[in-house]
Short mmCIF file of C-alpha atoms in Angstrom, two decimals:
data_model
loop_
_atom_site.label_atom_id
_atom_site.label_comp_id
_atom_site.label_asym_id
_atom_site.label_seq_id
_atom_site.Cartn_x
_atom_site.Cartn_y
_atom_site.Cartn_z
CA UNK A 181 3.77 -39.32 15.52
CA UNK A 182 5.20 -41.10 18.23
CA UNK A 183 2.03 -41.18 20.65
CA UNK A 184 0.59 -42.75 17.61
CA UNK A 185 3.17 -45.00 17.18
CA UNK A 186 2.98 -46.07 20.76
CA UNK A 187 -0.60 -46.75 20.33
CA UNK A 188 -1.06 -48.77 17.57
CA UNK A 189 1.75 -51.04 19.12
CA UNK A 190 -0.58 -51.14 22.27
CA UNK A 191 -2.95 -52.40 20.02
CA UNK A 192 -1.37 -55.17 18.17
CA UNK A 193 0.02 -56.28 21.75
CA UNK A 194 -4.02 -56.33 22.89
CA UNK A 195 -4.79 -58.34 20.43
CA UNK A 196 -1.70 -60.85 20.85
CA UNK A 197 -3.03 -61.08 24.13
CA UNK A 198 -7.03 -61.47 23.00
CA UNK A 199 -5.87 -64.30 20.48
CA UNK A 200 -3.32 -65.91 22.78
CA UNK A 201 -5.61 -66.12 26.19
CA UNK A 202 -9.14 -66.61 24.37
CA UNK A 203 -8.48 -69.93 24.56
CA UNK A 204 -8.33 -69.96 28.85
CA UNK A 205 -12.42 -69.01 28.77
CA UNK A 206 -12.94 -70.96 25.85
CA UNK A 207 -11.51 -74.40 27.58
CA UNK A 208 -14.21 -76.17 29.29
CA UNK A 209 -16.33 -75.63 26.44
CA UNK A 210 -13.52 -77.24 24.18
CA UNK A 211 -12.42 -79.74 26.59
CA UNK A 212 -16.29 -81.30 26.59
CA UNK A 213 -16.73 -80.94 22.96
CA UNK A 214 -12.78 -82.72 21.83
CA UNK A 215 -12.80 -84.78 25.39
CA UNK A 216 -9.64 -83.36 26.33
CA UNK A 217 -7.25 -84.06 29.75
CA UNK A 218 -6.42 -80.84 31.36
CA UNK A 219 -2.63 -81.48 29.98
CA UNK A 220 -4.00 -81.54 26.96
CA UNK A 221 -5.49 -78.01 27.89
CA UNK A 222 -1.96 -76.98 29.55
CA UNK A 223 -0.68 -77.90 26.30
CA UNK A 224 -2.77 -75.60 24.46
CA UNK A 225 -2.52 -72.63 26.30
CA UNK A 226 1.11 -73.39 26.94
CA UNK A 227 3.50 -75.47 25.49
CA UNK A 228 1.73 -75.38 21.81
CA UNK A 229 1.71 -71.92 21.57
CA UNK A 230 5.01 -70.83 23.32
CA UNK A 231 7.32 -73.12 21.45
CA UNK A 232 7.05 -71.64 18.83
CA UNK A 233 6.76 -68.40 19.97
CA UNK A 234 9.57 -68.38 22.17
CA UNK A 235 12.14 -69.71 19.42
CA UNK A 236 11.41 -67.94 16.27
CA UNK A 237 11.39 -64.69 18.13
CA UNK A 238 14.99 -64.34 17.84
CA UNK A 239 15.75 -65.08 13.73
CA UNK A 240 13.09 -62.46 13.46
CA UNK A 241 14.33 -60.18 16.20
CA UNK A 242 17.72 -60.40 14.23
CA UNK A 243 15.66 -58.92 11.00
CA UNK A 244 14.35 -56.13 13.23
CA UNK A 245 17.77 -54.94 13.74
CA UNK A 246 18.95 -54.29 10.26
CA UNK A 247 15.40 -54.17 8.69
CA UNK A 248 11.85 -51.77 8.55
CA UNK A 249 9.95 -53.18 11.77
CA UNK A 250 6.76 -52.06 10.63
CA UNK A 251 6.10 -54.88 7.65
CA UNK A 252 7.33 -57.29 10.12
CA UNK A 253 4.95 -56.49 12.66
CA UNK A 254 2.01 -56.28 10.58
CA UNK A 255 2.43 -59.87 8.52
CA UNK A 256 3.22 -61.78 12.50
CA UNK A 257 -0.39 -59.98 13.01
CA UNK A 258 -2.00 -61.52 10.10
CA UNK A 259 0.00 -64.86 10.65
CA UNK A 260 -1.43 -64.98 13.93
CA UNK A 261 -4.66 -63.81 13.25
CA UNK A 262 -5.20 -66.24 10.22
CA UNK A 263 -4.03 -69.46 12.61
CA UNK A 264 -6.45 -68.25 15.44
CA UNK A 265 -9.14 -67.91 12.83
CA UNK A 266 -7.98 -71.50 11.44
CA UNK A 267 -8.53 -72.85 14.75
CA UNK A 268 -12.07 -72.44 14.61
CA UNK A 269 -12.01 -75.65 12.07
CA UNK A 270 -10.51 -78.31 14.61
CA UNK A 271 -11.66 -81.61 15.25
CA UNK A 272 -9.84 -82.87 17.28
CA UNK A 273 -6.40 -81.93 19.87
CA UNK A 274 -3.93 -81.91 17.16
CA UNK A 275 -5.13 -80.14 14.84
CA UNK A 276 -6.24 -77.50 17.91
CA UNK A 277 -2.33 -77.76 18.58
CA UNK A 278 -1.04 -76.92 15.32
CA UNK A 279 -3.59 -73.88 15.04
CA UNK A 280 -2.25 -72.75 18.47
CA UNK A 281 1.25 -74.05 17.18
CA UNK A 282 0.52 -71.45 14.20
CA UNK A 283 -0.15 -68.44 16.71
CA UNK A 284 2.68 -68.58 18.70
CA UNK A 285 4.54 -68.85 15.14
CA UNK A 286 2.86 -64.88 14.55
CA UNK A 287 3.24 -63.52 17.39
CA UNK A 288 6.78 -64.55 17.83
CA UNK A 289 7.85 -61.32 15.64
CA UNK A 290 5.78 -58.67 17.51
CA UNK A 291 7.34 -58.24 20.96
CA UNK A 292 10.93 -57.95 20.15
CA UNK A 293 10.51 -55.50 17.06
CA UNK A 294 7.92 -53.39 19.61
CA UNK A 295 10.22 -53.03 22.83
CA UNK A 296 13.39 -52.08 19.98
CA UNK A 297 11.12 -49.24 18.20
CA UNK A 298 10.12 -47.94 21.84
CA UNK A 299 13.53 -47.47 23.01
CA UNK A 300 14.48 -45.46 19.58
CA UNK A 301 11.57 -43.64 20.18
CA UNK A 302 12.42 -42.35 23.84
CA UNK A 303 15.54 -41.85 26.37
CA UNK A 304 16.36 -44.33 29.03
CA UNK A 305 14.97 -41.81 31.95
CA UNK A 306 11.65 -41.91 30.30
CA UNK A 307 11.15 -45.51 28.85
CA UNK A 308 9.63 -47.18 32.18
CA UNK A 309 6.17 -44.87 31.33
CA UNK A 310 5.87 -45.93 27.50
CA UNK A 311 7.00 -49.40 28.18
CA UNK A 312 4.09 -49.80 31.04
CA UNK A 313 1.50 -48.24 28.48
CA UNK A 314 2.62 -51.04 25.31
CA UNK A 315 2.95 -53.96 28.42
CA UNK A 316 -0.80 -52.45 29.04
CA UNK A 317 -1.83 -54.59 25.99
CA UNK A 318 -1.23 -57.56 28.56
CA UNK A 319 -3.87 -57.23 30.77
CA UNK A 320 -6.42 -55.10 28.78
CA UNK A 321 -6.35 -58.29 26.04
CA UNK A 322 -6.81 -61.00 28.84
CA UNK A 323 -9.33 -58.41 29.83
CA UNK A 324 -11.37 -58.46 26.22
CA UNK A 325 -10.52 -62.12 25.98
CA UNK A 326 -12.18 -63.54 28.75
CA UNK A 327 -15.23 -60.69 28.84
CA UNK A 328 -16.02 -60.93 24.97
CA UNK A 329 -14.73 -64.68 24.70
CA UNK A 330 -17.11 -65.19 27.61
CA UNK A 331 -20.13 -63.44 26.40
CA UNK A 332 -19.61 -64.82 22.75
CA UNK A 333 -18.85 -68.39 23.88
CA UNK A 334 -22.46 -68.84 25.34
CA UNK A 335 -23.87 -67.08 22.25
CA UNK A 336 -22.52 -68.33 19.33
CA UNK A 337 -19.90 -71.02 20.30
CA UNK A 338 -16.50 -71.20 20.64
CA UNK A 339 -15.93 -72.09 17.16
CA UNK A 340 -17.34 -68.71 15.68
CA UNK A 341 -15.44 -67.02 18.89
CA UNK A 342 -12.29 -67.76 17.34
CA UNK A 343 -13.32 -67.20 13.88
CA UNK A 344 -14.51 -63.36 14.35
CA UNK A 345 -11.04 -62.81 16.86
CA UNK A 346 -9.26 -64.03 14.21
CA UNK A 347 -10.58 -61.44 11.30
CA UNK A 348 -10.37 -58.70 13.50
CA UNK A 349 -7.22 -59.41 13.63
CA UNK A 350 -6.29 -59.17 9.95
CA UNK A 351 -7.96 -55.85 9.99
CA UNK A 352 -5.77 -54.50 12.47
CA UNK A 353 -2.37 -55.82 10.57
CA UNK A 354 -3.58 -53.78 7.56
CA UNK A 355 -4.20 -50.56 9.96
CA UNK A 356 -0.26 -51.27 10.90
CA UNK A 357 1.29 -51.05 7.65
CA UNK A 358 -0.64 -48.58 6.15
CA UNK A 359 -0.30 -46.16 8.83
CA UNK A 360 3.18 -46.99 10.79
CA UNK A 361 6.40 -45.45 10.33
CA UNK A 362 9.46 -46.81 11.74
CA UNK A 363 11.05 -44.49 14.06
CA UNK A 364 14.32 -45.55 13.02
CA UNK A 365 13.70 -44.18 9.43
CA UNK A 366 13.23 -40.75 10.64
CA UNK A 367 16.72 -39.93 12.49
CA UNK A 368 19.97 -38.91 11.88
CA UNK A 369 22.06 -41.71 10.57
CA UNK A 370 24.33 -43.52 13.02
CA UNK A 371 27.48 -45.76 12.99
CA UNK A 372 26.58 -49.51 12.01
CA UNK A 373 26.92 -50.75 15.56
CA UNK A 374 24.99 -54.30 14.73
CA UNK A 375 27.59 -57.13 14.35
CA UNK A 376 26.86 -59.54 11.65
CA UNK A 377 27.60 -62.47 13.81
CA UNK A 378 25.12 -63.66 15.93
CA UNK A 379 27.47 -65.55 18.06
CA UNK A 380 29.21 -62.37 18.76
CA UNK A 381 25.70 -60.16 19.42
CA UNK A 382 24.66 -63.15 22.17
CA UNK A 383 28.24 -62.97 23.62
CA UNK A 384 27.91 -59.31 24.54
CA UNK A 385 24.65 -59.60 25.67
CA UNK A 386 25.17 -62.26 28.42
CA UNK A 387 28.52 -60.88 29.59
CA UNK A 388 26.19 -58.06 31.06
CA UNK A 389 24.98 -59.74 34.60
CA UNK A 390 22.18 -57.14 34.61
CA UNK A 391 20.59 -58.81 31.56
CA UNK A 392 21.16 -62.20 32.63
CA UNK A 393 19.17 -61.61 36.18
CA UNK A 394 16.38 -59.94 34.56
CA UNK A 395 15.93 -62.94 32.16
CA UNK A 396 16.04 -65.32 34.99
CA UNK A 397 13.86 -63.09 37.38
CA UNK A 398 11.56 -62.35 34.87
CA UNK A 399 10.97 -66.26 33.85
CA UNK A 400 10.48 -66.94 37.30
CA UNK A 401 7.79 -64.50 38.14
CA UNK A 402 6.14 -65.09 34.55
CA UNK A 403 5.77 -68.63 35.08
CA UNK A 404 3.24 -68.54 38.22
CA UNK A 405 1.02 -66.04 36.18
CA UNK A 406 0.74 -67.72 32.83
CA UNK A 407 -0.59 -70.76 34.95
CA UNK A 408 -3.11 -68.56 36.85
CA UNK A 409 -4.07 -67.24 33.63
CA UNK A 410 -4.45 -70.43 31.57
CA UNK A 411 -6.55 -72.00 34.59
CA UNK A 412 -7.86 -69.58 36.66
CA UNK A 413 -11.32 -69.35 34.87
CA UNK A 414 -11.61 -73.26 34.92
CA UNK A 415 -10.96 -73.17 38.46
CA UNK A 416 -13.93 -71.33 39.33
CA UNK A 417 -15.98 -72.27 36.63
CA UNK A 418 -15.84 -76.06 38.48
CA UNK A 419 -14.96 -74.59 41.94
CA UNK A 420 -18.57 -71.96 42.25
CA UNK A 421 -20.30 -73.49 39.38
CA UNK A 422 -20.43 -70.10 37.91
CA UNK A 423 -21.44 -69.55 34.03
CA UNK A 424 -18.85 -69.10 31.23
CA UNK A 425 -20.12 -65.37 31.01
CA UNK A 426 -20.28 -64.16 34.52
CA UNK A 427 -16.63 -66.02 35.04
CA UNK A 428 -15.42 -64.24 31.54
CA UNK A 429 -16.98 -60.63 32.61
CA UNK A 430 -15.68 -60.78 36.28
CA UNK A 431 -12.43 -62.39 35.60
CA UNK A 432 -11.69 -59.74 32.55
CA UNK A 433 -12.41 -56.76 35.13
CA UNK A 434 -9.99 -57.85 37.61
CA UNK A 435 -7.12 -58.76 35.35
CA UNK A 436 -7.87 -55.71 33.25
CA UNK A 437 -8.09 -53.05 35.99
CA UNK A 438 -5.48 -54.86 38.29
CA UNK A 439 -3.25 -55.32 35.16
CA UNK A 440 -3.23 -51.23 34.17
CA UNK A 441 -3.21 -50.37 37.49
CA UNK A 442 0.12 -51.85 38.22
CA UNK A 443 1.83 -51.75 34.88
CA UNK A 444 0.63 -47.60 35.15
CA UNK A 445 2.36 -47.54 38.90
CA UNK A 446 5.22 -49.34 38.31
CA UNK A 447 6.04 -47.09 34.68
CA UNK A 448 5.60 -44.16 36.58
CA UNK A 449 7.93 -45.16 39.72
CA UNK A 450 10.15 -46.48 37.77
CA UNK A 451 10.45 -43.37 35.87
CA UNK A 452 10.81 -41.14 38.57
CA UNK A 453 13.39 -43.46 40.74
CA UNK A 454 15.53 -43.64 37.34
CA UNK A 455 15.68 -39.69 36.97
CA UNK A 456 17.75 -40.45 40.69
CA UNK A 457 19.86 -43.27 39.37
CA UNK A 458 18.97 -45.74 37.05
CA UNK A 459 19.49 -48.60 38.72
CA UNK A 460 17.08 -47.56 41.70
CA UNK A 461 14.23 -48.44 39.41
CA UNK A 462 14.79 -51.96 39.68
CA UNK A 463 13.74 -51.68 43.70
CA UNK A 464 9.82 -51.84 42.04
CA UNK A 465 10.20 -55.53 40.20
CA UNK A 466 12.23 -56.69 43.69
CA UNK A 467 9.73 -55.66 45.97
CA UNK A 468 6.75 -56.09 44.17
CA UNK A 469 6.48 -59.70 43.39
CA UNK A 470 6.52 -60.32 47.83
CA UNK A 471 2.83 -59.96 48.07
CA UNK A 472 1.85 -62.68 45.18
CA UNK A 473 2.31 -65.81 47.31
CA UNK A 474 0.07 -65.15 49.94
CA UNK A 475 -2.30 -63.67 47.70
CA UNK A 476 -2.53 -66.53 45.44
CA UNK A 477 -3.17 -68.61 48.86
CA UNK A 478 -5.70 -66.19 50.12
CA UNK A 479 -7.32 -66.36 46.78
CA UNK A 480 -7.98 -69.91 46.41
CA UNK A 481 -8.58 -71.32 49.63
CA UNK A 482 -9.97 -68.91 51.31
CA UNK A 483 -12.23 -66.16 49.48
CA UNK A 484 -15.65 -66.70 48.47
CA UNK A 485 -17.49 -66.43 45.78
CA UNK A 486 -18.20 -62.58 46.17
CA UNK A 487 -14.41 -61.93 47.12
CA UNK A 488 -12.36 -64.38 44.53
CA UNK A 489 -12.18 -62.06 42.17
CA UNK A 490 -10.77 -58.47 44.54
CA UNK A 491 -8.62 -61.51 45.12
CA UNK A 492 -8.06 -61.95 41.65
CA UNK A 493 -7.86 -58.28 40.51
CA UNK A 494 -5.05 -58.02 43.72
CA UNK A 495 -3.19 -60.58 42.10
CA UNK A 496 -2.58 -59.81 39.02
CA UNK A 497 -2.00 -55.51 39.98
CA UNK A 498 0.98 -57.00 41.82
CA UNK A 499 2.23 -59.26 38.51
CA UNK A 500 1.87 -56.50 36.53
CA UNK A 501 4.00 -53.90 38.89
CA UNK A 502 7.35 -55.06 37.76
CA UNK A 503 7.03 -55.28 34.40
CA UNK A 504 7.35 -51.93 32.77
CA UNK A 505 11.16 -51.03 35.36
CA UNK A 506 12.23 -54.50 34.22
CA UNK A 507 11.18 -54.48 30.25
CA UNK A 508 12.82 -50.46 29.83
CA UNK A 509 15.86 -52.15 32.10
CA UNK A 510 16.36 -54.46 29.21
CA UNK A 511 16.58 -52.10 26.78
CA UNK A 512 18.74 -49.84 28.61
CA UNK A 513 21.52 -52.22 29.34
CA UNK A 514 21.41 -53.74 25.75
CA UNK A 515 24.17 -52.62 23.90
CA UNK A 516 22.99 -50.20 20.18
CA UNK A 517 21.83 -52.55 17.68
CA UNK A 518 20.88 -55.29 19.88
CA UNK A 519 18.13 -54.38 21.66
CA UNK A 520 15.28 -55.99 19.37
CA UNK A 521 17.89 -59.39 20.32
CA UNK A 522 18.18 -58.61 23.83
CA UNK A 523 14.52 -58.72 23.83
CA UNK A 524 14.05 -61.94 21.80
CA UNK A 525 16.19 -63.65 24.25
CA UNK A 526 14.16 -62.54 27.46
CA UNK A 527 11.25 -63.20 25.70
CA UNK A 528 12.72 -66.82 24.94
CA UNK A 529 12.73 -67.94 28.48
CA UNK A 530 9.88 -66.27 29.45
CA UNK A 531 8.02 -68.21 27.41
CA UNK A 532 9.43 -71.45 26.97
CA UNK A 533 9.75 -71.84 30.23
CA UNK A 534 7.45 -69.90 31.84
CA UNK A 535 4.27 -69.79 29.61
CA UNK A 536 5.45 -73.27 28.05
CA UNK A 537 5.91 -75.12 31.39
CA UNK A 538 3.73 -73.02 33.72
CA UNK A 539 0.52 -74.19 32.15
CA UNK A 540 1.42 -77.82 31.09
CA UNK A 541 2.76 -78.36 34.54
CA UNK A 542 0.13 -77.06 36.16
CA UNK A 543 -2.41 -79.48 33.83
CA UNK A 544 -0.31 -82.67 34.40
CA UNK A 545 -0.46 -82.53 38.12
CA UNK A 546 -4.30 -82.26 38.26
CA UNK A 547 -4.78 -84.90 36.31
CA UNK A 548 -2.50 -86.54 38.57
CA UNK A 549 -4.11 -85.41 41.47
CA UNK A 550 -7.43 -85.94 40.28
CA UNK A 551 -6.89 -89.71 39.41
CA UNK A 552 -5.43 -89.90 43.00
CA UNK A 553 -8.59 -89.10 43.98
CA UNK A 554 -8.78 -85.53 45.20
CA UNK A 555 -11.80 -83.57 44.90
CA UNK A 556 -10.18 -79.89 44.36
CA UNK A 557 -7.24 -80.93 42.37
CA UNK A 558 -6.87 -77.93 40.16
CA UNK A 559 -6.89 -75.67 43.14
CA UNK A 560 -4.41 -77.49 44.64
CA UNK A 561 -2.14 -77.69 41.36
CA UNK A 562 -2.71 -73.94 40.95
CA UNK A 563 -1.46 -73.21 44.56
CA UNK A 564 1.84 -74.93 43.73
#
């Protein structure tokens, strides 16, 4: 039951993923048709979106402690599926933003509840594996996002694109509560270890330094890769004049394969260094995030158009390494019955900060740039 289990939470992360980056292959096409900035697109595939999802992740994180996770899970999936399916019916940038606004408000309650059922589902010697297979739903839904989004952009639009995402989506929240169980139902009852005072919760968790660098570390390497994501395709849609579909279809391979690739490595050396000592499994999200720099450099400025993307697919195997030690590290160092918190909070500034400010940042300095009268302005904004 718990392979099951595991997999159907793969899923719904996919598709948070596929909703949440469809918009990043979708942009030029909705920046020409609403006459949008490009902070107006950082907005939207930033700050609109993570908002949201960053704050609300922790009232409903607090539910997920006391509470079955499985009908919270599956209505944030419809939520977010509905609002991504809403989107479809904009006019004009705010009511894009409030759609986007709406998704971020769903998928605030997945995460949290996910890395919490996980943890009571395996020991902290073997979490680094199932946490890399769930953080899998990263990269494989960029992956569908930007080959289907592609592919169905130049067919039918990016108005139906969202539309059929978005009912998809509802599907798949029926699947999960119809079919889920929550772990927690099906063990031996333990001491009431959850304090009903959230004050007192927070307290314990940041008086562990552990948790407080892997929030801070985790923001910080986040941040660069929610702004590749958000712009990336744009960048060489304008940069190599490619089509939506061939940048959608490349662009999906090499964050999909580079994405499993490194969340698979880094869950199963993380694993096996933890068996030593647990700590040692940390040594894969410190070394791992060296190569990115250069990479991103290499990448931009100097690769062509039949190398961007083994340039691409490089990048993101190497910002998906450290995830899987760093996400079971959370869990592990989270006291019982506050692990669904402890994961709302990282969450929290990994989003508002990274995915809310990486992308608008990103946005406002090449329009900056751009009305200072550079020719390559995103690229240059992106290698910041």
């Amino acid at each position: 039951m718990r392979t099951y289990t595991l997999f159907i939470l793969l899923l719904v992360y996919t598709l948070s993923f596929l909703d949440r980056q469809i918009v990043a292959i979708l942009a030029e096409d909705i920046k020409r048709d609403l006459l949008l900035s490009d902070t107006q697109l950082g907005l939207l595939t930033g700050f609109a979106f993570a908002l949201f999802y960053a704050v609300l992740g922790i009232p409903v994180a607090r539910l997920a402690e006391r509470f079955n996770r499985v009908p919270i899970i599956s209505a944030c999936v419809f939520i977010w599926s509905a609002m991504t399916a809403l989107g479809a019916a904009a006019s004009n940038f705010l009511q894009l933003a409030l759609a986007r606004a709406g998704v971020g408000v769903g998928e605030a309650g997945s995460v949290a509840p996910a890395h919490s059922m996980i943890a009571d589902m395996y020991p902290p010697d073997k979490r680094s594996l199932p946490m890399a297979i769930f953080q899998m739903g990263a990269p494989l839904g960029v992956m569908i996002s930007l080959a289907v989004g592609g592919i169905l952009a130049a067919a039918i639009g990016w108005r139906q694109t969202l539309f059929y995402v978005g009912v998809f989506g509802i599907l798949v929240a029926i699947i999960v509560q119809v079919t889920l169980k929550d772990p927690r139902q099906h063990r031996a009852p333990e001491p009431e270890t959850a304090s009903p005072q959230f004050s007192k919760d927070v307290k314990r968790l940041f008086g562990i330094a552990t948790y407080r660098r892997l929030c801070l570390g985790i923001m910080t390497a986040a941040s660069a890769v929610y702004a590749l994501l958000a712009f990336l395709p744009a960048y060489l849609i304008r940069s190599y004049e490619l089509p939506v579909q061939t940048v959608g279809a490349n662009m999906g391979l090499a964050t999909g394969i580079g994405g499993v690739i490194g969340l698979l490595a880094g869950g199963v050396i993380g694993n096996r260094l933890a068996r030593r000592r647990l700590s040692t499994s940390l040594l894969v999200p410190a070394l791992s995030v060296f190569p990115l720099a250069p990479l991103i450099y290499l990448g931009l400025f100097h690769a062509d158009q039949s190398s961007v993307f083994l340039y691409a697919a490089a990048i993101f195997l190497f910002a998906s390494l450290w995830q899987a030690p760093a996400f079971a590290a959370i869990q592990t160092v989270a006291p019982e019955g506050t692990r669904a918190t402890a994961a709302a909070f990282m969450l929290l500034f990994n989003n508002l900060l990274g995915l809310g400010l990486g992308p608008l940042v990103i946005g406002m300095i090449s329009d900056m740039l751009n009305a200072s009268g550079y020719d390559n302005s995103l690229g240059l904004a992106l290698l910041l």
